[in-house]
Amino acid sequence: MKTISVTGKTVEEALDNGLNELQASREQVDYVEIQTPKKGFLNLFSKPAILEITLRPNPVGEAEDFLAEVLRCIDVGLEIESSDAGEQKARFDISGDQIGMVIGKRGQTLEALQYLTNLVANRHSDQYLHIEIDAENYRERREKALEQLANRLAEKAKRTNRKVALEPMQAKERKKIHQTLQNHSAVDTYSDGKEPRRHIVITPKGQENQ
Amino acid sequence: MQKELVLTIARALVDYPEEINVTEEEVDGVTVITLSAHKDDVGKVIGKNGKIASAIRAVLTAASKDRGKIRLNIAD
């Protein structure tokens, strides 16, 4: 963490000087008043304000450093590309030969990495910063795959007039399936079982209670 | 390497990173990694319902693929 000491006639002036020096905005720093300014008499006995200004760690930077460090430990030549995803959001895309390793079964490893990175990023920040970690567009591909799966199994439920149970999925993935089939004319969806075995069941309309 | 990974993750999550300790030993063909932290930090590496610990384990298991069995203990 970077700390500098600045002076000025008033606290505001000292703060402005410090922000200039650090090239930072007011939200990025904390300060402590070391000496309270005194007006004095005809500039005699006057005291300037002295502040110690600390630059808060930048959460996106912290998160990226953390992720880079973790990938370095895993040591299979993975790379990170960061992109700006908008206000209070950041996105890191991981790529490399052994990309499957950071995705894991049903994206479990990727979820874990994303969870840990979000914890690190939000340790020092008061506003919640959301970090999305992706691996060679896995998330988008997975979403498309889930949509197709949902439609295919909905057809099956309709054709056979029987319930179709899916394999366990994370809440976010179940939501995607519910949404995909929300306006389907022939089937309904619900979730069954307890985490981490909670899964979707697709039923032909009018059969929920069987 | 696995030890270093646990150390890296744990240090980034706690208030007293210098008090994070990680040991590695081999027990019946299983690599056992034991993590200990300052008493105020133990919750920060375990999390509610062990959510953080599970995430650390998930990353560790993925990184240990092709390196045999691995277990992570958290000392309290």
mmCIF file of C-alpha atoms in Angstrom:
data_model
loop_
_atom_site.group_PDB
_atom_site.id
_atom_site.type_symbol
_atom_site.label_atom_id
_atom_site.label_comp_id
_atom_site.label_asym_id
_atom_site.label_seq_id
_atom_site.Cartn_x
_atom_site.Cartn_y
_atom_site.Cartn_z
ATOM 1 C CA MET A 1 0.000 0.000 0.000
ATOM 2 C CA LYS A 2 1.307 3.428 -0.953
ATOM 3 C CA THR A 3 1.281 6.229 1.601
ATOM 4 C CA ILE A 4 2.420 9.812 1.119
ATOM 5 C CA SER A 5 2.542 12.848 3.350
ATOM 6 C CA VAL A 6 1.256 16.179 2.044
ATOM 7 C CA THR A 7 0.755 19.725 3.309
ATOM 8 C CA GLY A 8 -1.612 22.553 2.476
ATOM 9 C CA LYS A 9 -3.168 25.647 4.044
ATOM 10 C CA THR A 10 -6.361 23.756 4.640
ATOM 11 C CA VAL A 11 -7.241 20.077 4.825
ATOM 12 C CA GLU A 12 -8.987 20.328 1.438
ATOM 13 C CA GLU A 13 -5.967 21.904 -0.174
ATOM 14 C CA ALA A 14 -3.628 19.287 1.254
ATOM 15 C CA LEU A 15 -5.946 16.560 0.043
ATOM 16 C CA ASP A 16 -6.067 18.057 -3.449
ATOM 17 C CA ASN A 17 -2.276 18.197 -3.520
ATOM 18 C CA GLY A 18 -2.077 14.573 -2.507
ATOM 19 C CA LEU A 19 -4.613 13.433 -5.078
ATOM 20 C CA ASN A 20 -2.649 15.271 -7.750
ATOM 21 C CA GLU A 21 0.555 13.626 -6.709
ATOM 22 C CA LEU A 22 -0.974 10.159 -6.615
ATOM 23 C CA GLN A 23 -3.029 10.703 -9.762
ATOM 24 C CA ALA A 24 -5.978 9.328 -7.856
ATOM 25 C CA SER A 25 -9.585 10.290 -7.245
ATOM 26 C CA ARG A 26 -11.120 10.949 -3.826
ATOM 27 C CA GLU A 27 -12.736 7.489 -3.648
ATOM 28 C CA GLN A 28 -9.418 5.707 -4.095
ATOM 29 C CA VAL A 29 -7.737 7.092 -0.978
ATOM 30 C CA ASP A 30 -8.000 7.238 2.797
ATOM 31 C CA TYR A 31 -6.301 9.934 4.850
ATOM 32 C CA VAL A 32 -5.311 10.722 8.402
ATOM 33 C CA GLU A 33 -4.865 14.264 9.703
ATOM 34 C CA ILE A 34 -1.405 14.485 11.200
ATOM 35 C CA GLN A 35 -1.555 18.216 11.962
ATOM 36 C CA THR A 36 -4.662 20.365 12.106
ATOM 37 C CA PRO A 37 -4.199 23.697 10.297
ATOM 38 C CA LYS A 38 -4.152 26.948 12.306
ATOM 39 C CA LYS A 39 -4.813 30.344 10.816
ATOM 40 C CA GLY A 40 -2.454 32.266 13.148
ATOM 41 C CA PHE A 41 -2.011 36.021 13.056
ATOM 42 C CA LEU A 42 -0.738 37.813 9.945
ATOM 43 C CA ASN A 43 0.711 34.518 8.815
ATOM 44 C CA LEU A 44 2.676 34.334 12.028
ATOM 45 C CA PHE A 45 2.107 31.278 14.145
ATOM 46 C CA SER A 46 0.066 29.669 11.401
ATOM 47 C CA LYS A 47 0.338 25.946 10.882
ATOM 48 C CA PRO A 48 -0.306 24.109 7.621
ATOM 49 C CA ALA A 49 -2.465 21.024 7.455
ATOM 50 C CA ILE A 50 -0.459 17.847 7.213
ATOM 51 C CA LEU A 51 -2.145 14.709 5.972
ATOM 52 C CA GLU A 52 -1.027 11.190 5.398
ATOM 53 C CA ILE A 53 -2.782 9.853 2.354
ATOM 54 C CA THR A 54 -2.976 6.174 1.585
ATOM 55 C CA LEU A 55 -3.861 4.814 -1.796
ATOM 56 C CA ARG A 56 -6.381 2.012 -1.412
ATOM 57 C CA PRO A 57 -5.503 -1.160 -3.230
ATOM 58 C CA ASN A 58 -7.277 -1.343 -6.537
ATOM 59 C CA PRO A 59 -9.585 -4.367 -6.243
ATOM 60 C CA VAL A 60 -9.422 -5.329 -9.916
ATOM 61 C CA GLY A 61 -5.626 -5.236 -9.794
ATOM 62 C CA GLU A 62 -5.573 -7.256 -6.582
ATOM 63 C CA ALA A 63 -7.873 -9.836 -8.146
ATOM 64 C CA GLU A 64 -5.792 -10.125 -11.282
ATOM 65 C CA ASP A 65 -2.567 -10.486 -9.287
ATOM 66 C CA PHE A 66 -4.205 -13.177 -7.189
ATOM 67 C CA LEU A 67 -5.471 -15.114 -10.186
ATOM 68 C CA ALA A 68 -2.113 -14.842 -11.957
ATOM 69 C CA GLU A 69 -0.358 -16.133 -8.846
ATOM 70 C CA VAL A 70 -2.742 -19.092 -8.528
ATOM 71 C CA LEU A 71 -2.333 -20.013 -12.201
ATOM 72 C CA ARG A 72 1.438 -19.735 -11.837
ATOM 73 C CA CYS A 73 1.261 -22.305 -9.022
ATOM 74 C CA ILE A 74 -0.842 -24.631 -11.164
ATOM 75 C CA ASP A 75 1.952 -24.230 -13.702
ATOM 76 C CA VAL A 76 0.517 -25.445 -16.990
ATOM 77 C CA GLY A 77 1.127 -22.277 -18.976
ATOM 78 C CA LEU A 78 -2.252 -20.614 -18.618
ATOM 79 C CA GLU A 79 -2.747 -16.992 -19.564
ATOM 80 C CA ILE A 80 -5.161 -14.315 -18.408
ATOM 81 C CA GLU A 81 -6.729 -11.648 -20.513
ATOM 82 C CA SER A 82 -8.670 -9.009 -18.656
ATOM 83 C CA SER A 83 -11.418 -6.902 -20.105
ATOM 84 C CA ASP A 84 -13.559 -4.157 -18.725
ATOM 85 C CA ALA A 85 -17.072 -5.384 -18.159
ATOM 86 C CA GLY A 86 -18.586 -2.117 -16.944
ATOM 87 C CA GLU A 87 -19.186 -0.449 -13.633
ATOM 88 C CA GLN A 88 -18.187 -2.532 -10.592
ATOM 89 C CA LYS A 89 -17.494 -5.477 -12.834
ATOM 90 C CA ALA A 90 -14.429 -7.080 -14.312
ATOM 91 C CA ARG A 91 -13.872 -10.052 -16.530
ATOM 92 C CA PHE A 92 -10.876 -12.321 -16.845
ATOM 93 C CA ASP A 93 -10.604 -14.869 -19.584
ATOM 94 C CA ILE A 94 -8.168 -17.714 -19.053
ATOM 95 C CA SER A 95 -6.676 -19.571 -21.968
ATOM 96 C CA GLY A 96 -4.069 -22.243 -22.566
ATOM 97 C CA ASP A 97 -3.508 -25.805 -23.758
ATOM 98 C CA GLN A 98 -4.812 -27.424 -20.629
ATOM 99 C CA ILE A 99 -7.872 -25.249 -20.295
ATOM 100 C CA GLY A 100 -9.980 -28.206 -19.159
ATOM 101 C CA MET A 101 -8.025 -28.213 -15.949
ATOM 102 C CA VAL A 102 -9.336 -24.831 -14.821
ATOM 103 C CA ILE A 103 -12.870 -25.559 -15.982
ATOM 104 C CA GLY A 104 -13.298 -28.899 -14.234
ATOM 105 C CA LYS A 105 -16.293 -31.179 -14.251
ATOM 106 C CA ARG A 106 -19.399 -29.111 -15.077
ATOM 107 C CA GLY A 107 -17.352 -25.964 -14.534
ATOM 108 C CA GLN A 108 -16.738 -26.701 -10.856
ATOM 109 C CA THR A 109 -13.120 -25.567 -10.821
ATOM 110 C CA LEU A 110 -13.924 -22.392 -12.719
ATOM 111 C CA GLU A 111 -16.694 -21.598 -10.212
ATOM 112 C CA ALA A 112 -14.301 -22.170 -7.299
ATOM 113 C CA LEU A 113 -11.647 -19.940 -8.854
ATOM 114 C CA GLN A 114 -14.208 -17.245 -9.511
ATOM 115 C CA TYR A 115 -15.543 -17.445 -5.960
ATOM 116 C CA LEU A 116 -12.079 -17.143 -4.413
ATOM 117 C CA THR A 117 -11.085 -14.292 -6.724
ATOM 118 C CA ASN A 118 -14.247 -12.375 -5.807
ATOM 119 C CA LEU A 119 -13.432 -12.817 -2.124
ATOM 120 C CA VAL A 120 -9.951 -11.425 -2.653
ATOM 121 C CA ALA A 121 -11.195 -8.499 -4.743
ATOM 122 C CA ASN A 122 -13.841 -7.482 -2.234
ATOM 123 C CA ARG A 123 -11.729 -7.783 0.876
ATOM 124 C CA HIS A 124 -10.865 -4.095 0.915
ATOM 125 C CA SER A 125 -13.600 -2.519 -1.147
ATOM 126 C CA ASP A 126 -16.850 -1.157 0.253
ATOM 127 C CA GLN A 127 -18.718 -1.377 -3.022
ATOM 128 C CA TYR A 128 -19.258 -4.884 -4.279
ATOM 129 C CA LEU A 129 -17.162 -5.640 -7.290
ATOM 130 C CA HIS A 130 -18.232 -8.579 -9.376
ATOM 131 C CA ILE A 131 -15.559 -10.523 -11.190
ATOM 132 C CA GLU A 132 -16.401 -13.012 -13.852
ATOM 133 C CA ILE A 133 -13.820 -15.596 -14.747
ATOM 134 C CA ASP A 134 -14.192 -17.383 -18.010
ATOM 135 C CA ALA A 135 -12.100 -19.960 -19.826
ATOM 136 C CA GLU A 136 -12.048 -19.648 -23.598
ATOM 137 C CA ASN A 137 -15.692 -18.562 -23.590
ATOM 138 C CA TYR A 138 -16.754 -21.632 -21.644
ATOM 139 C CA ARG A 139 -19.680 -19.790 -20.055
ATOM 140 C CA GLU A 140 -21.231 -18.780 -23.336
ATOM 141 C CA ARG A 141 -20.719 -22.216 -24.841
ATOM 142 C CA ARG A 142 -22.203 -23.830 -21.733
ATOM 143 C CA GLU A 143 -25.237 -21.558 -21.925
ATOM 144 C CA LYS A 144 -25.890 -22.531 -25.513
ATOM 145 C CA ALA A 145 -25.407 -26.204 -24.666
ATOM 146 C CA LEU A 146 -27.886 -25.889 -21.787
ATOM 147 C CA GLU A 147 -30.467 -24.287 -24.054
ATOM 148 C CA GLN A 148 -30.133 -27.094 -26.567
ATOM 149 C CA LEU A 149 -30.271 -29.706 -23.840
ATOM 150 C CA ALA A 150 -33.401 -28.114 -22.393
ATOM 151 C CA ASN A 151 -35.168 -28.059 -25.741
ATOM 152 C CA ARG A 152 -34.162 -31.579 -26.609
ATOM 153 C CA LEU A 153 -35.328 -33.028 -23.290
ATOM 154 C CA ALA A 154 -38.535 -30.999 -23.425
ATOM 155 C CA GLU A 155 -39.285 -32.685 -26.732
ATOM 156 C CA LYS A 156 -38.552 -36.043 -25.173
ATOM 157 C CA ALA A 157 -40.874 -35.360 -22.218
ATOM 158 C CA LYS A 158 -43.595 -34.305 -24.610
ATOM 159 C CA ARG A 159 -43.122 -37.264 -26.939
ATOM 160 C CA THR A 160 -42.997 -39.935 -24.235
ATOM 161 C CA ASN A 161 -45.464 -38.124 -21.965
ATOM 162 C CA ARG A 162 -43.156 -38.820 -19.020
ATOM 163 C CA LYS A 163 -41.035 -36.836 -16.601
ATOM 164 C CA VAL A 164 -37.415 -36.333 -17.552
ATOM 165 C CA ALA A 165 -34.905 -35.765 -14.728
ATOM 166 C CA LEU A 166 -31.667 -33.957 -15.530
ATOM 167 C CA GLU A 167 -28.303 -34.356 -13.868
ATOM 168 C CA PRO A 168 -27.501 -32.112 -10.875
ATOM 169 C CA MET A 169 -26.577 -28.537 -11.755
ATOM 170 C CA GLN A 170 -25.647 -25.290 -10.090
ATOM 171 C CA ALA A 171 -28.400 -22.781 -9.342
ATOM 172 C CA LYS A 172 -27.349 -20.535 -12.209
ATOM 173 C CA GLU A 173 -27.527 -23.352 -14.708
ATOM 174 C CA ARG A 174 -30.892 -24.548 -13.444
ATOM 175 C CA LYS A 175 -32.176 -21.011 -13.829
ATOM 176 C CA LYS A 176 -31.060 -21.007 -17.435
ATOM 177 C CA ILE A 177 -33.073 -24.165 -18.114
ATOM 178 C CA HIS A 178 -36.155 -22.879 -16.289
ATOM 179 C CA GLN A 179 -35.957 -19.702 -18.353
ATOM 180 C CA THR A 180 -35.483 -21.530 -21.617
ATOM 181 C CA LEU A 181 -38.603 -23.623 -21.071
ATOM 182 C CA GLN A 182 -40.647 -20.972 -19.291
ATOM 183 C CA ASN A 183 -42.923 -20.338 -22.245
ATOM 184 C CA HIS A 184 -42.866 -23.828 -23.643
ATOM 185 C CA SER A 185 -46.372 -24.910 -24.624
ATOM 186 C CA ALA A 186 -46.118 -28.582 -23.630
ATOM 187 C CA VAL A 187 -43.874 -28.859 -20.571
ATOM 188 C CA ASP A 188 -43.272 -27.432 -17.092
ATOM 189 C CA THR A 189 -40.056 -27.476 -15.087
ATOM 190 C CA TYR A 190 -39.226 -27.675 -11.404
ATOM 191 C CA SER A 191 -36.189 -28.424 -9.287
ATOM 192 C CA ASP A 192 -35.940 -31.412 -6.999
ATOM 193 C CA GLY A 193 -33.467 -32.741 -4.424
ATOM 194 C CA LYS A 194 -31.072 -30.988 -2.077
ATOM 195 C CA GLU A 195 -27.808 -29.229 -2.917
ATOM 196 C CA PRO A 196 -25.438 -30.339 -4.303
ATOM 197 C CA ARG A 197 -27.723 -32.935 -5.896
ATOM 198 C CA ARG A 198 -30.465 -30.473 -6.795
ATOM 199 C CA HIS A 199 -31.612 -31.019 -10.334
ATOM 200 C CA ILE A 200 -34.278 -30.104 -12.849
ATOM 201 C CA VAL A 201 -37.242 -32.238 -13.719
ATOM 202 C CA ILE A 202 -39.132 -31.552 -16.930
ATOM 203 C CA THR A 203 -42.739 -32.769 -16.926
ATOM 204 C CA PRO A 204 -45.406 -32.769 -19.612
ATOM 205 C CA LYS A 205 -47.986 -30.066 -18.758
ATOM 206 C CA GLY A 206 -50.722 -31.172 -16.373
ATOM 207 C CA GLN A 207 -48.662 -34.005 -14.898
ATOM 208 C CA GLU A 208 -46.903 -32.259 -11.991
ATOM 209 C CA ASN A 209 -48.582 -34.282 -9.279
ATOM 210 C CA GLN A 210 -48.028 -37.723 -10.605
ATOM 211 C CA MET B 1 3.805 -26.756 -5.899
ATOM 212 C CA GLN B 2 0.576 -27.885 -4.226
ATOM 213 C CA LYS B 3 1.819 -26.476 -0.972
ATOM 214 C CA GLU B 4 2.592 -23.199 -2.665
ATOM 215 C CA LEU B 5 -0.874 -23.073 -4.205
ATOM 216 C CA VAL B 6 -2.597 -23.453 -0.831
ATOM 217 C CA LEU B 7 -0.249 -20.879 0.665
ATOM 218 C CA THR B 8 -0.985 -18.377 -2.122
ATOM 219 C CA ILE B 9 -4.739 -18.731 -1.823
ATOM 220 C CA ALA B 10 -4.847 -18.694 1.973
ATOM 221 C CA ARG B 11 -2.564 -15.662 2.296
ATOM 222 C CA ALA B 12 -4.745 -13.628 -0.020
ATOM 223 C CA LEU B 13 -7.839 -14.285 2.094
ATOM 224 C CA VAL B 14 -6.713 -13.495 5.635
ATOM 225 C CA ASP B 15 -5.761 -10.555 7.840
ATOM 226 C CA TYR B 16 -2.552 -12.135 9.141
ATOM 227 C CA PRO B 17 -0.907 -13.666 6.058
ATOM 228 C CA GLU B 18 2.404 -14.069 7.892
ATOM 229 C CA GLU B 19 0.719 -16.525 10.253
ATOM 230 C CA ILE B 20 -0.411 -18.883 7.540
ATOM 231 C CA ASN B 21 1.398 -22.178 7.736
ATOM 232 C CA VAL B 22 1.205 -25.025 5.290
ATOM 233 C CA THR B 23 2.765 -28.440 5.687
ATOM 234 C CA GLU B 24 2.804 -31.336 3.296
ATOM 235 C CA GLU B 25 3.237 -34.996 4.110
ATOM 236 C CA GLU B 26 2.721 -38.338 2.488
ATOM 237 C CA VAL B 27 0.335 -40.718 4.279
ATOM 238 C CA ASP B 28 -0.455 -44.094 2.670
ATOM 239 C CA GLY B 29 0.113 -42.729 -0.806
ATOM 240 C CA VAL B 30 -2.052 -39.671 -0.201
ATOM 241 C CA THR B 31 -0.538 -36.201 -0.141
ATOM 242 C CA VAL B 32 -1.902 -34.546 2.971
ATOM 243 C CA ILE B 33 -1.688 -30.790 3.133
ATOM 244 C CA THR B 34 -2.374 -29.161 6.466
ATOM 245 C CA LEU B 35 -3.207 -25.492 6.637
ATOM 246 C CA SER B 36 -3.114 -23.477 9.823
ATOM 247 C CA ALA B 37 -3.956 -19.815 10.351
ATOM 248 C CA HIS B 38 -4.175 -17.175 13.065
ATOM 249 C CA LYS B 39 -7.190 -17.941 15.270
ATOM 250 C CA ASP B 40 -9.103 -14.899 13.995
ATOM 251 C CA ASP B 41 -8.475 -16.029 10.445
ATOM 252 C CA VAL B 42 -9.615 -19.640 10.617
ATOM 253 C CA GLY B 43 -13.142 -18.639 9.578
ATOM 254 C CA LYS B 44 -11.746 -16.806 6.571
ATOM 255 C CA VAL B 45 -10.245 -19.961 5.131
ATOM 256 C CA ILE B 46 -13.244 -22.165 5.986
ATOM 257 C CA GLY B 47 -16.232 -19.920 5.288
ATOM 258 C CA LYS B 48 -19.915 -20.471 5.992
ATOM 259 C CA ASN B 49 -20.672 -24.189 5.691
ATOM 260 C CA GLY B 50 -17.083 -24.655 4.586
ATOM 261 C CA LYS B 51 -17.745 -22.868 1.331
ATOM 262 C CA ILE B 52 -14.288 -21.308 1.103
ATOM 263 C CA ALA B 53 -12.589 -24.537 2.146
ATOM 264 C CA SER B 54 -14.517 -26.413 -0.568
ATOM 265 C CA ALA B 55 -13.441 -23.880 -3.174
ATOM 266 C CA ILE B 56 -9.797 -24.194 -2.105
ATOM 267 C CA ARG B 57 -10.122 -27.979 -2.281
ATOM 268 C CA ALA B 58 -11.675 -27.794 -5.745
ATOM 269 C CA VAL B 59 -8.797 -25.719 -7.103
ATOM 270 C CA LEU B 60 -6.235 -27.881 -5.319
ATOM 271 C CA THR B 61 -7.752 -31.094 -6.661
ATOM 272 C CA ALA B 62 -7.776 -29.715 -10.198
ATOM 273 C CA ALA B 63 -4.150 -28.648 -9.886
ATOM 274 C CA SER B 64 -3.201 -32.064 -8.513
ATOM 275 C CA LYS B 65 -4.608 -33.994 -11.429
ATOM 276 C CA ASP B 66 -2.037 -36.601 -12.555
ATOM 277 C CA ARG B 67 -0.202 -36.130 -9.261
ATOM 278 C CA GLY B 68 -2.067 -38.680 -7.183
ATOM 279 C CA LYS B 69 -4.509 -38.297 -4.354
ATOM 280 C CA ILE B 70 -4.571 -35.170 -2.276
ATOM 281 C CA ARG B 71 -6.271 -34.096 0.907
ATOM 282 C CA LEU B 72 -6.504 -30.704 2.558
ATOM 283 C CA ASN B 73 -6.850 -30.439 6.322
ATOM 284 C CA ILE B 74 -7.443 -27.222 8.143
ATOM 285 C CA ALA B 75 -5.983 -27.189 11.630
ATOM 286 C CA ASP B 76 -7.878 -25.433 14.373
#
